[in-house]
Structures are given as C-alpha cells and as structure tokens.
Coordinates of C-alpha atoms in Angstrom, one line a residue:
Chain A
M675 CA -16.5 75.4 29.5
K676 CA -13.2 73.8 30.5
L677 CA -11.2 71.9 27.9
V678 CA -7.9 70.0 28.0
A679 CA -5.7 69.9 25.0
I680 CA -3.2 67.0 24.4
V681 CA -0.2 67.8 22.2
G682 CA 0.5 64.4 20.4
S683 CA 4.1 65.0 19.7
N684 CA 7.1 64.9 22.1
N685 CA 9.2 66.9 19.7
Q686 CA 10.5 70.3 20.6
V687 CA 9.1 71.8 17.5
S688 CA 5.6 70.7 16.7
Y689 CA 3.0 72.3 14.4
N690 CA 0.4 70.4 16.4
R691 CA 1.5 72.3 19.4
L692 CA 1.3 75.6 17.4
L693 CA -2.3 74.6 16.4
I694 CA -3.2 74.0 20.1
E695 CA -1.6 77.3 21.1
F696 CA -3.5 79.1 18.3
I697 CA -6.8 77.7 19.7
A698 CA -5.9 78.5 23.2
K699 CA -5.2 82.1 22.2
H700 CA -8.3 82.7 20.2
Y701 CA -10.9 80.8 22.2
P702 CA -10.5 81.9 25.8
K703 CA -14.0 80.6 26.5
F704 CA -12.5 77.0 26.4
H705 CA -10.1 77.7 29.2
L706 CA -7.8 75.4 27.3
E707 CA -5.2 73.7 29.4
K708 CA -2.3 72.1 27.5
L709 CA -1.0 68.6 28.4
E710 CA 2.3 67.5 26.8
V711 CA 2.8 63.7 26.1
R712 CA 6.5 64.0 26.7
E713 CA 5.8 64.3 30.4
L714 CA 4.8 60.6 30.6
P715 CA 7.2 57.7 31.0
L716 CA 7.0 54.8 28.5
F717 CA 4.0 52.6 29.5
N718 CA 4.8 49.2 30.8
E719 CA 2.0 46.9 32.1
D720 CA 4.5 45.6 34.8
I721 CA 3.9 48.6 37.0
A722 CA 1.2 46.6 38.9
G723 CA -0.7 48.9 41.2
V724 CA 1.7 51.9 41.2
T725 CA 0.3 54.8 39.1
P726 CA 3.0 57.4 38.5
A727 CA 2.3 60.9 39.9
V728 CA 2.2 62.4 36.5
V729 CA -0.5 60.0 35.4
E730 CA -2.5 60.9 38.5
K731 CA -2.1 64.6 37.5
W732 CA -3.4 64.0 34.0
T733 CA -6.3 62.0 35.4
K734 CA -7.3 64.8 37.7
K735 CA -7.1 67.4 35.0
I736 CA -9.0 65.3 32.5
N737 CA -11.7 64.4 35.1
K738 CA -12.2 68.1 35.9
S739 CA -12.5 69.0 32.2
D740 CA -15.7 68.9 30.0
G741 CA -13.9 67.7 27.0
I742 CA -10.6 67.1 25.2
I743 CA -9.0 68.3 22.0
I744 CA -6.2 66.0 20.8
A745 CA -3.7 67.3 18.2
C746 CA -2.4 64.3 16.4
P747 CA 0.7 64.2 14.2
E748 CA 1.3 61.4 11.8
Y749 CA 4.4 59.1 12.0
N750 CA 4.5 56.2 9.6
H751 CA 0.8 56.4 8.7
S752 CA -0.3 56.1 12.4
V753 CA -0.3 58.0 15.7
T754 CA 3.0 58.7 17.3
A755 CA 4.3 56.2 19.9
A756 CA 4.3 59.1 22.4
L757 CA 0.6 59.8 21.9
K758 CA -0.3 56.1 21.9
N759 CA 1.7 55.8 25.1
A760 CA -0.5 58.5 26.8
I761 CA -3.6 56.7 25.8
E762 CA -2.3 53.4 27.2
W763 CA -1.7 55.1 30.5
M764 CA -5.2 56.5 30.4
S765 CA -6.7 53.1 29.8
Y766 CA -5.0 50.8 32.2
Q767 CA -5.4 51.5 35.9
V768 CA -7.2 54.8 35.4
H769 CA -9.9 55.5 32.8
P770 CA -10.4 59.2 32.6
L771 CA -11.2 59.1 28.9
K772 CA -14.3 57.0 29.4
Q773 CA -17.3 58.7 27.8
K774 CA -15.3 62.0 27.6
P775 CA -16.1 64.1 24.6
I776 CA -13.0 64.2 22.4
M777 CA -12.2 66.2 19.3
I778 CA -9.4 65.0 17.0
L779 CA -7.5 67.4 14.8
G780 CA -4.0 67.4 13.4
A781 CA -1.4 69.1 11.4
S782 CA 1.2 67.7 9.0
T783 CA 3.8 69.1 6.7
Y784 CA 2.3 67.2 3.8
P785 CA -1.1 67.9 2.2
Q786 CA -2.9 65.1 4.0
G787 CA -2.8 66.8 7.4
S788 CA -2.4 63.6 9.4
S789 CA -5.5 62.0 8.0
R790 CA -4.4 58.4 8.4
A791 CA -3.1 58.9 11.9
Q792 CA -6.5 60.5 12.8
L793 CA -8.4 57.5 11.5
H794 CA -6.2 55.2 13.6
L795 CA -6.7 57.5 16.6
R796 CA -10.4 57.3 16.2
Q797 CA -10.3 53.5 16.2
I798 CA -8.0 53.5 19.3
L799 CA -10.3 55.9 21.2
N800 CA -13.3 53.7 20.3
S801 CA -11.8 50.5 21.8
P802 CA -13.5 49.2 24.9
G803 CA -10.6 49.9 27.2
V804 CA -10.7 53.6 26.2
D805 CA -14.4 54.1 25.4
A806 CA -14.2 57.8 24.6
N807 CA -17.0 59.7 23.2
V808 CA -15.3 60.9 20.0
F809 CA -16.8 63.9 18.2
Q810 CA -17.5 63.0 14.5
G811 CA -18.7 64.6 11.3
Q812 CA -16.1 67.4 11.3
E813 CA -12.5 66.7 10.5
F814 CA -9.9 69.4 10.8
L815 CA -6.8 68.4 8.8
L816 CA -4.2 71.1 8.6
G817 CA -1.9 70.2 5.7
Q818 CA 1.3 72.0 4.5
A819 CA 1.8 73.1 8.1
K820 CA 5.2 74.7 7.3
T821 CA 3.5 77.5 5.3
A822 CA 0.1 77.5 7.1
F823 CA 1.4 79.5 10.0
D824 CA 2.8 83.0 9.6
Q825 CA 5.7 84.5 11.6
S826 CA 3.6 85.3 14.6
N827 CA 2.2 81.7 14.6
E828 CA -1.2 82.7 13.3
I829 CA -2.9 80.6 10.7
S830 CA -2.7 82.8 7.7
D831 CA -5.5 81.5 5.5
P832 CA -8.8 83.1 6.5
K833 CA -10.8 80.1 5.1
T834 CA -8.9 77.7 7.2
V835 CA -9.4 79.9 10.3
S836 CA -13.1 80.0 9.5
F837 CA -13.4 76.2 9.0
L838 CA -11.5 75.6 12.3
D839 CA -14.0 77.9 13.9
D840 CA -17.0 75.9 12.5
C841 CA -15.4 72.7 13.8
L842 CA -14.7 74.1 17.3
Q843 CA -18.2 75.7 17.6
A844 CA -19.7 72.3 16.6
F845 CA -17.5 70.6 19.2
A846 CA -18.6 73.1 21.8
V847 CA -22.2 72.3 21.1
F848 CA -21.4 68.5 21.3
V849 CA -19.6 69.0 24.7
K850 CA -22.6 70.9 26.1
K851 CA -25.0 68.3 24.9
V852 CA -23.0 65.5 26.5
K853 CA -22.8 67.5 29.7
R854 CA -26.6 68.1 29.8
G855 CA -27.2 64.4 29.0
N856 CA -25.0 63.4 31.9
K857 CA -26.8 65.7 34.3
G858 CA -30.2 64.5 33.0
G859 CA -29.1 61.0 33.6
K860 CA -28.3 61.5 37.2
Chain B
M841 CA 19.0 32.2 7.0
K842 CA 19.1 34.6 9.9
L843 CA 15.9 36.2 11.1
A844 CA 15.3 38.8 13.7
A845 CA 12.1 38.2 15.7
I846 CA 10.8 41.3 17.6
V847 CA 8.8 40.8 20.8
G848 CA 6.1 43.5 20.4
T849 CA 5.8 44.4 24.0
N850 CA 7.9 45.6 26.9
A851 CA 6.0 43.6 29.5
S852 CA 8.0 41.0 31.5
H853 CA 5.4 38.3 30.9
S854 CA 4.3 38.0 27.3
Y855 CA 2.6 35.2 25.2
N856 CA 4.0 36.9 22.1
R857 CA 7.5 36.3 23.5
Q858 CA 6.6 32.7 24.2
L859 CA 5.3 32.4 20.6
L860 CA 8.6 33.6 19.2
Q861 CA 10.6 31.4 21.5
Y862 CA 8.5 28.5 20.3
M863 CA 9.1 29.4 16.7
Q864 CA 12.8 29.7 17.4
R865 CA 13.0 26.1 18.6
H866 CA 10.4 24.6 16.3
F867 CA 11.9 26.1 13.1
A868 CA 15.6 25.7 14.1
D869 CA 16.3 23.6 11.0
L870 CA 14.8 26.2 8.7
A871 CA 16.2 29.4 10.1
Q872 CA 18.3 30.9 12.8
I873 CA 15.9 33.1 14.7
E874 CA 17.2 35.7 17.1
V875 CA 14.5 36.9 19.6
L876 CA 14.9 40.7 20.0
E877 CA 13.5 42.6 23.0
I878 CA 12.2 46.2 22.9
N879 CA 12.1 46.7 26.6
Q880 CA 15.5 48.4 26.7
L881 CA 14.6 51.0 24.0
P882 CA 13.8 54.6 25.1
L883 CA 10.6 56.1 23.9
F884 CA 11.2 57.5 20.5
Q885 CA 12.1 61.2 20.5
K886 CA 13.8 63.0 17.7
S887 CA 16.2 65.0 19.9
L888 CA 17.2 62.2 22.3
P889 CA 21.0 62.7 22.9
R890 CA 23.2 60.1 21.1
D891 CA 24.8 58.8 24.3
Q892 CA 21.3 57.6 25.4
Q893 CA 20.9 55.6 22.2
S894 CA 23.2 52.6 22.8
A895 CA 20.2 50.2 23.0
V896 CA 18.7 51.7 19.9
W897 CA 22.0 51.3 18.0
S898 CA 22.3 47.6 19.0
F899 CA 18.7 47.0 18.0
K900 CA 19.2 48.6 14.6
Q901 CA 22.4 46.5 14.0
A902 CA 20.4 43.3 14.7
I903 CA 17.8 44.4 12.2
K904 CA 20.4 45.5 9.6
T905 CA 22.2 42.1 9.6
A906 CA 19.0 40.0 9.5
D907 CA 17.8 38.5 6.3
G908 CA 14.2 39.0 7.4
V909 CA 12.1 40.2 10.4
I910 CA 9.2 38.7 12.3
F911 CA 6.9 40.9 14.4
S912 CA 4.8 39.4 17.2
S913 CA 2.4 42.0 18.4
P914 CA -0.1 42.0 21.2
E915 CA -3.1 44.3 20.9
Y916 CA -3.5 47.4 23.2
D917 CA -6.6 49.5 22.6
H918 CA -7.2 48.0 19.1
S919 CA -3.7 48.9 17.9
I920 CA -0.1 48.0 18.6
P921 CA 1.5 48.9 21.9
A922 CA 3.2 52.3 22.1
A923 CA 6.5 50.5 23.0
L924 CA 6.4 48.7 19.6
K925 CA 5.3 51.8 17.7
S926 CA 8.3 53.5 19.3
A927 CA 10.7 50.8 18.2
I928 CA 9.4 51.1 14.7
E929 CA 9.8 54.9 14.7
W930 CA 13.5 54.3 15.7
L931 CA 13.8 52.0 12.7
S932 CA 12.5 54.7 10.3
Y933 CA 14.1 57.9 11.6
H934 CA 17.1 58.9 9.4
C935 CA 17.5 55.3 8.3
E936 CA 15.8 52.8 6.0
L937 CA 16.3 49.6 8.0
L938 CA 13.1 47.9 7.0
D939 CA 13.1 49.1 3.4
N940 CA 12.3 46.0 1.3
K941 CA 13.1 43.8 4.3
P942 CA 11.1 40.5 4.2
T943 CA 8.7 40.8 7.1
M944 CA 6.2 38.5 8.7
I945 CA 3.5 39.4 11.2
V946 CA 2.2 37.1 13.9
G947 CA 0.4 37.8 17.1
A948 CA -1.2 36.4 20.2
S949 CA -4.0 37.6 22.4
Y950 CA -6.1 36.4 25.4
G951 CA -9.3 36.9 23.5
P952 CA -10.4 34.9 20.4
Q953 CA -9.3 37.6 17.9
G954 CA -5.6 36.9 18.2
S955 CA -4.6 40.6 17.9
A956 CA -6.2 40.9 14.5
R957 CA -6.8 44.7 14.7
A958 CA -3.3 45.4 15.9
Q959 CA -1.9 43.3 13.1
E960 CA -4.0 45.3 10.6
H961 CA -2.6 48.6 12.0
L962 CA 0.9 47.1 11.9
R963 CA 0.5 46.2 8.2
Q964 CA -0.6 49.7 7.4
I965 CA 2.3 51.2 9.4
L966 CA 4.9 49.0 7.8
A967 CA 3.5 50.0 4.3
S968 CA 4.2 53.7 5.0
P969 CA 6.9 55.2 2.7
D970 CA 9.5 55.7 5.4
L971 CA 9.3 52.0 6.4
N972 CA 8.3 50.3 3.1
A973 CA 8.9 46.8 4.6
A974 CA 8.2 43.9 2.3
V975 CA 5.4 42.4 4.4
L976 CA 4.3 38.9 3.5
S977 CA 0.6 39.3 2.6
G978 CA -2.0 36.7 3.5
N979 CA -0.5 34.2 5.9
E980 CA -2.2 35.8 8.9
F981 CA -1.3 34.0 12.1
L982 CA -3.7 35.0 14.8
L983 CA -3.2 33.0 18.0
G984 CA -6.3 33.6 20.2
N985 CA -7.2 32.3 23.7
V986 CA -3.5 32.2 24.3
A987 CA -3.6 31.4 28.0
T988 CA -4.8 27.9 27.1
V989 CA -2.7 26.9 24.1
F990 CA 0.9 26.6 25.5
N991 CA 1.9 23.7 27.8
E992 CA 4.3 24.0 30.7
Q993 CA 7.3 23.5 28.4
G994 CA 6.2 26.4 26.2
E995 CA 5.1 24.1 23.4
L996 CA 2.1 25.0 21.3
T997 CA -0.5 22.3 22.0
D998 CA -3.1 23.3 19.4
K999 CA -2.3 21.0 16.5
A1000 CA -4.3 23.0 14.0
A1001 CA -2.4 26.2 15.0
V1002 CA 0.9 24.4 14.7
A1003 CA 0.1 23.2 11.2
E1004 CA -1.0 26.7 10.2
L1005 CA 2.1 28.3 11.6
E1006 CA 4.3 25.7 9.8
K1007 CA 2.6 26.5 6.5
Y1008 CA 3.0 30.3 6.9
F1009 CA 6.6 30.1 8.1
T1010 CA 7.6 27.9 5.2
N1011 CA 6.0 30.5 2.9
F1012 CA 7.9 33.2 4.7
V1013 CA 11.2 31.4 4.3
S1014 CA 10.6 31.0 0.5
F1015 CA 9.6 34.7 0.3
T1016 CA 12.7 35.8 2.2
K1017 CA 15.0 33.7 -0.1
L1018 CA 13.3 35.2 -3.2
L1019 CA 13.7 38.8 -2.0
N1020 CA 17.3 38.3 -0.9
Q1021 CA 18.5 37.0 -4.2
R1022 CA 19.2 40.5 -5.4
S1023 CA 20.3 42.0 -2.2
P1024 CA 23.5 42.4 -0.1
Q1025 CA 24.7 38.9 -0.8
A1026 CA 24.4 39.5 -4.5
A1027 CA 26.4 42.7 -4.1
L1028 CA 29.1 40.9 -2.3
M1029 CA 29.3 38.3 -5.1
A1030 CA 29.8 41.2 -7.6
I1031 CA 32.7 42.4 -5.5
K1032 CA 34.3 38.9 -5.5
Q1033 CA 34.0 38.7 -9.3
P1034 CA 34.5 42.2 -10.6
L1035 CA 32.5 42.6 -13.8
I1036 CA 35.4 44.2 -15.6
S1037 CA 38.1 41.8 -14.3
E1038 CA 40.3 42.4 -17.3
A1039 CA 40.6 46.1 -16.4
F1040 CA 43.8 47.2 -14.6
V1041 CA 45.1 50.1 -12.7
Q1042 CA 48.4 51.7 -13.7
F1043 CA 50.3 52.8 -10.6
P1044 CA 53.6 54.7 -10.8
T1045 CA 55.2 51.5 -9.6
G1046 CA 53.5 49.0 -11.9
K1047 CA 50.1 47.7 -12.8
L1048 CA 47.6 45.4 -11.2
S1049 CA 44.3 44.0 -12.6
L1050 CA 41.2 44.6 -10.6
Q1051 CA 41.0 40.9 -9.8
Q1052 CA 44.6 41.0 -8.5
I1053 CA 43.8 44.0 -6.3
Q1054 CA 40.8 42.3 -5.0
Q1055 CA 42.7 39.1 -4.2
I1056 CA 45.6 40.9 -2.6
F1057 CA 43.2 42.6 -0.2
S1058 CA 41.5 39.3 0.6
T1059 CA 44.8 37.6 1.2
M1060 CA 46.9 40.1 3.2
P1061 CA 47.0 39.3 6.9
F1062 CA 45.5 42.6 7.9
E1063 CA 42.0 43.8 7.3
V1064 CA 41.4 47.3 5.9
D1065 CA 38.4 49.6 6.3
F1066 CA 38.1 53.0 4.7
I1067 CA 36.2 56.0 5.8
D1068 CA 36.1 58.7 3.0
A1069 CA 36.7 62.4 3.3
T1070 CA 33.0 63.0 4.0
D1071 CA 33.1 60.6 7.0
H1072 CA 31.2 57.8 5.2
F1073 CA 32.1 54.2 5.6
S1074 CA 32.9 53.5 1.9
W1075 CA 34.9 50.3 1.6
F1076 CA 36.3 47.3 3.5
S1077 CA 38.5 44.4 2.4
D1078 CA 36.8 41.1 2.4
K1079 CA 39.5 39.2 4.3
A1080 CA 38.3 35.9 5.7
E1081 CA 37.9 35.6 9.5
R1082 CA 37.9 39.3 10.2
V1083 CA 38.4 40.7 13.7
H1084 CA 35.7 43.2 13.0
V1085 CA 33.0 41.6 10.9
R1086 CA 31.7 44.2 8.5
S1087 CA 28.5 44.1 6.5
V1088 CA 27.9 45.5 3.1
N1089 CA 24.6 46.8 4.6
S1090 CA 26.7 49.3 6.6
L1091 CA 28.4 50.8 3.5
G1092 CA 27.5 54.4 2.9
E1093 CA 26.7 55.0 6.6
T1094 CA 28.3 57.9 8.4
V1095 CA 30.8 57.2 11.1
Q1096 CA 28.1 58.3 13.6
E1097 CA 25.7 55.7 12.3
C1098 CA 28.0 52.7 12.0
H1099 CA 29.6 53.0 15.4
P1100 CA 28.0 52.3 18.8
P1101 CA 26.9 55.7 20.3
L1102 CA 29.4 55.6 23.1
A1103 CA 32.3 55.0 20.7
V1104 CA 31.4 57.9 18.4
P1105 CA 33.2 60.7 20.4
A1106 CA 36.6 58.7 20.2
V1107 CA 36.2 58.0 16.5
E1108 CA 35.3 61.7 15.8
K1109 CA 38.3 62.8 17.8
I1110 CA 40.7 60.6 15.7
I1111 CA 39.2 61.7 12.4
S1112 CA 39.3 65.4 13.4
S1113 CA 42.9 65.1 14.4
F1114 CA 43.6 63.7 10.9
K1115 CA 41.6 66.4 9.2
S1116 CA 43.4 69.2 11.1
G1117 CA 46.8 67.7 10.3
E1118 CA 47.6 67.3 14.0
K1119 CA 48.1 63.5 13.6
N1120 CA 48.7 61.0 10.9
L1121 CA 48.5 57.8 12.9
V1122 CA 46.6 56.5 16.0
E1123 CA 47.5 53.1 17.3
R1124 CA 45.5 50.9 19.6
C1125 CA 46.4 47.5 21.1
L1126 CA 43.6 45.3 22.4
T1127 CA 43.1 41.8 23.7
L1128 CA 39.9 40.4 22.2
Q1129 CA 38.9 36.9 23.2
G1130 CA 42.5 36.1 24.1
H1131 CA 44.0 37.3 20.9
K1132 CA 46.4 40.2 20.5
I1133 CA 44.8 42.7 18.1
L1134 CA 46.7 45.7 16.7
I1135 CA 44.6 48.5 15.2
R1136 CA 46.2 51.4 13.4
Y1137 CA 44.3 54.3 12.0
Y1138 CA 46.1 56.2 9.3
A1139 CA 45.3 59.5 7.7
I1140 CA 45.2 59.0 3.9
R1141 CA 46.3 62.1 2.1
D1142 CA 47.0 63.1 -1.5
V1143 CA 50.5 64.2 -2.5
N1144 CA 49.7 67.7 -1.4
G1145 CA 48.7 66.5 2.0
H1146 CA 44.9 67.0 1.5
Y1147 CA 42.9 64.6 3.6
L1148 CA 41.3 61.8 1.5
G1149 CA 40.0 59.6 4.3
T1150 CA 40.9 57.4 7.2
M1151 CA 42.1 53.8 6.9
E1152 CA 41.6 51.4 9.7
F1153 CA 44.2 48.7 9.6
T1154 CA 43.5 45.8 11.9
G1155 CA 45.1 42.4 12.5
N1156 CA 45.6 39.6 14.9
V1157 CA 49.3 39.8 15.8
D1158 CA 49.5 36.6 17.9
H1159 CA 51.9 35.1 15.3
L1160 CA 54.2 38.0 15.3
Y1161 CA 54.3 38.1 19.0
E1162 CA 55.2 34.3 19.2
L1163 CA 57.9 34.8 16.6
F1164 CA 59.4 37.6 18.6
K1165 CA 59.1 35.7 21.9
N1166 CA 60.8 32.7 20.4
G1167 CA 63.7 34.8 19.3
S1168 CA 63.1 34.5 15.6
F1169 CA 64.3 38.1 15.1
A1170 CA 67.3 37.8 17.4
A1171 CA 70.2 36.7 15.1
D1172 CA 71.2 38.8 12.2
V1173 CA 72.5 36.0 10.0
T1174 CA 72.8 37.8 6.7
T1175 CA 73.4 41.4 6.0
G1176 CA 73.2 43.1 9.4
A1177 CA 70.7 45.5 7.9
S1178 CA 67.8 44.0 9.9
K1179 CA 69.5 44.6 13.3
K1180 CA 67.9 47.9 13.6
A1181 CA 64.4 46.6 12.8
A1182 CA 64.7 43.9 15.4
D1183 CA 65.7 46.4 18.0
S1184 CA 62.6 48.4 17.5
T1185 CA 60.1 45.6 17.2
D1186 CA 58.7 45.9 20.7
S1187 CA 58.6 49.6 21.0
T1188 CA 55.5 51.7 20.3
D1189 CA 55.7 54.1 17.5
A1190 CA 57.7 56.8 19.3
A1191 CA 58.0 58.9 16.1
T1192 CA 54.3 59.7 16.1
G1193 CA 53.6 59.9 19.7
A1194 CA 50.1 58.8 18.8
S1195 CA 50.0 55.5 20.5
Q1196 CA 47.0 55.1 22.6
L1197 CA 47.1 51.9 24.6
D1198 CA 43.6 50.9 25.7
T1199 CA 44.2 50.5 29.4
A1200 CA 41.1 48.6 30.0
A1201 CA 41.9 46.1 27.3
S1202 CA 45.6 45.8 28.0
A1203 CA 44.9 45.0 31.6
Q1204 CA 43.2 41.8 30.5
P1205 CA 45.2 38.6 31.0
T1206 CA 46.3 37.2 27.6
T1207 CA 45.4 33.6 28.0
S1208 CA 42.9 32.0 25.7
T1209 CA 40.4 31.7 28.5
A1210 CA 40.4 35.5 29.1
P1211 CA 37.0 37.2 28.6
A1212 CA 36.8 39.4 25.6
A1213 CA 37.7 42.9 26.2
P1214 CA 35.1 45.2 24.8
D1215 CA 36.3 47.0 21.7
T1216 CA 34.9 50.4 22.4
T1217 CA 36.4 52.2 19.5
T1218 CA 35.3 50.4 16.5
G1219 CA 31.8 50.1 15.3
A1220 CA 30.6 47.0 13.6
S1221 CA 32.5 44.6 15.8
Q1222 CA 30.5 41.4 16.2
H1223 CA 32.5 40.3 19.2
Q1224 CA 30.3 42.4 21.4
E1225 CA 27.3 40.2 20.7

C-alpha cells in the first residue's frame, strides 16, 4: 500500500507534522510520503492554463498513491489558508483527489484536537469540485498536543497510540476495499 | 461612517468586487466605503519576515481605522477562498483587529446559491475567539446567477435584490452606529473632557489643571507623540490638522506594530541610540505635500538620566521659514540679546550632530504642486494613502 500524507500547516514547528512523522515511522507498510503545503504558491484562478511544476508534482504523487492522510490544524475554527490553498490547486485544472480515499486527522494544543477544522475539511473535500472519498466513522483528534509527544516525538499515552492504530487499520481496510472496487469496476 | 469592504478573492475578474463597487456608489450618501483588495497579501505564514509584510501592514491599518467591515466572498469548494482565509489569519495573528468590529457578510456566485455555504463558514470563522467579530446576524445577502444581474455600467439590475441589499445595508449602518457608541470615538471624547477636570498637577515651576494641560497640547503649533520605555505607543497630543494623523486605535501598540514594516529598522535604531545614551536627539526635515515639516525625536529621561521614552515632536514650519526669508529676524531692535539666536536659525543642530536630513525628501522641489515625499520613518502617517 502506498499512501501520501499532507501536512496542513506551513509553520516551521507543527504538531500535525509530528503526527505524520510518527505514523510514517511506525507504519512502514504505508510507504508514507510526506507533502508539505508550504511548497505551493498562493492559488489564483488567473493562472489560465499554466499549472505550476510543483502542482504537477503533487498530482503525480497523489495519482500514484492508494490513499491520502491529511493532518489538519485549526486556525480560527477552520482549516488553515495554506491547506485550503492546496485543495484549491487540486480542484482547478487537475483533480487528483477525485474519488481518492482520504483520512482526516489532526492535532491541536487545546483539548478539541482541531475538531471544527476537521468538520470544515470534510465538507470541503465533499464538494463537487474535489469529490474525494472521505473515510468516515473514525475521528482521530489529538488534543493537548504540547504534552502528547515526549522528547523523542513519540506519542506517550498508550491508549492514544492504540486508538490511532484502530483508526489507521480501519482506514487501510477502506483503502483496500476502494482499490478492489475500482479494479472490479474496470 | 467609514467602512472597509474586503474583496474576498485574488482573481482579477470578480463579481464580488463588482458587488462591492456597486455598494460603494449606491450607498455613497450613507457611508464612505473603501474597497480593499487582498491580491497583494502574501499567504499567511507565522514566520514570514517583517520586511515582506508591507502589504499586510497597510491592509491592517485600513481595517483598524474603519468603523465597520464588509466581506464579499465567493465560494471555492463549499468554503471561502484560501486567499480570503489567509487575509483573515493575518487579521488575527498577534492582533485583535476584528474584535467587536461591526461586520457584514455578502457574496455572489455563478450558481443560484449565492455563496451560501462559504458565507456560513465565514460566519463560523469570524465567531472564533481570536477574531470575535461582531457579525450582523440574519441579513444574508446571497447574490446568485451573478453573470446575469449586472448591466454594462456595473449596476445591479435585479430590483428585488437591490431592495433587499438596501434593507440589509441600512440595518448594518444602524448596527455599526450602535456598536461604535462606546468605542474609540467615545474614548477620544473622554480625553477631550477629562473626568477629573478640577484636578491639577503641581510642577516645580507652577501648577496646571488637567484641562489646561490638555488644551495646551491641543493648541501648541507642534504635535507630540510619546513612545514609553517599553516601546509602546502610549500617547499623542490631539492637535487639529496633524501632519501625522494618529488613531486612538493604535494606542498600546508596539513601535513594530504601529510603523510600516520597512520603517521599523530606522525607528528601532533611533530608540536604541536613545536607550544606550549614544544620542538624545535625532532630527529630520521632510517636504510633505509641498509643506516643510520638521521632526525631532527626543530621548526623555528622568533627572538621573534613566530613559523614560521617546518623544516625537512634529510641525509644519512653513511659517517660520517665511518669517526668516522675509527678514523678520534680521534687525535686533531691542536688547541685542536675540542676535545670537538669529544667527543660528538656519543651521542644523551642530551641538548634537544627530541631524539626519532625509535626502530623498529634501531633494523634492518645495512648491505647492510638488508630489508628497513619502515619510518613511513615521508610522501612522495618513499622507501615504
């Protein structure tokens, strides 16, 4: 299985990036490749016909992957402009997210663990221009992120690690199912 | 009433821009609407260097000085555009520019929904604690099928939509007036009429009532700004027709916040030279819109020499210059004691050596038709607009 992970913050220090790096380290079977939203220029619909090389790169990597994990911080009760920006690029001239299995998770320094931003992201990914196949039923919300990671950037609470594992295993099943369905359809 | 209207997209063609421009004309009698673009703003990033934040600073100043804000948002993927979200993030990071600011949301879209879902997200975003805008509830203006509702002159042709917009905007004007009753203007009134006007300050050289002090500062021909020892803009004299128009909304800001990003290094340099004791005075001469402007920055110290803050002393010296040119100081008709003063009128302050003539500004012709020289040192200057 080949998954892509999108870090939804363009900040130099990000608990959402730590979360992605934690998953990449402990789940080698996902062959997780990390994409950083800060690589992308600010979206402008005036570009007319010219897709930036970095957007082409993202499109290729996403097309080759079986699914995507998005780590979503919360700014002002919604997704970050930097993450929304990435989705706008992926829903204008190229549409690599169409029917792609996507898992949303997120970390925040407050107890809510980016819950409101995750709900907005779900709505955005369900819009016709994006049309992603968003995994539902399991929500991973990592609150109090400042204390959730230990000094070696491991999640210190075993229950949290175990719940993350449940979520990821369920997502892996979902990804396989979608893949089989796509093959069956052809 | 002054309103800032934010075009919610960075696209060069936008019906939301057209809608705001229409409102600007149509409601000209009710409010002065400034249409603000977000297409110059960089994508929000916490660590973006200050010298790349000039556009952000200007945008924030425009919001700060507005009595209310109007957002016109398109809908991208069932939410607001990243460019607008980014602008909003700038307005909430290390500042509270929308806090309790009267705010109205409108929006236009090609489809029949009129950006309804984006507007709903925008409402939720503006209600978040770091923004806490006072958004007018109800009064949802959703302009759908937008490609068919404007004529070639940019006028809204849908009469029902115009009537609706008029109703909502009138409500917004009342809402804004109501909320602003207790805000900066009220604070300024309190300054003009100190509550304890009978109180006085006993100086070593006599006493003045608070009211007298207030009126002296309003009357003297130079304007005075004060930055305290912790580098916060803490006071300005409310002289009429200031060279640098200040707003009570800027009080309490750090020097880094209240100056344009490109001017910050020069200001920091002056203040640090005062703090270190290296200098006590920095002088600048500028030509602004054809007027001769003298700015002197003084280190204010206690009797032991400890730094208390920086005073910026600014005035239009056209009159002094005319007096000097007409020879008003030439003849010493009385005591002879003023001879010395007359001799030194046209020299820079040689004692301090701190004179820093602004070469760009002093190269400007001094006729009244001269273009305004940009004042790159001082922050809240409205002449730059």
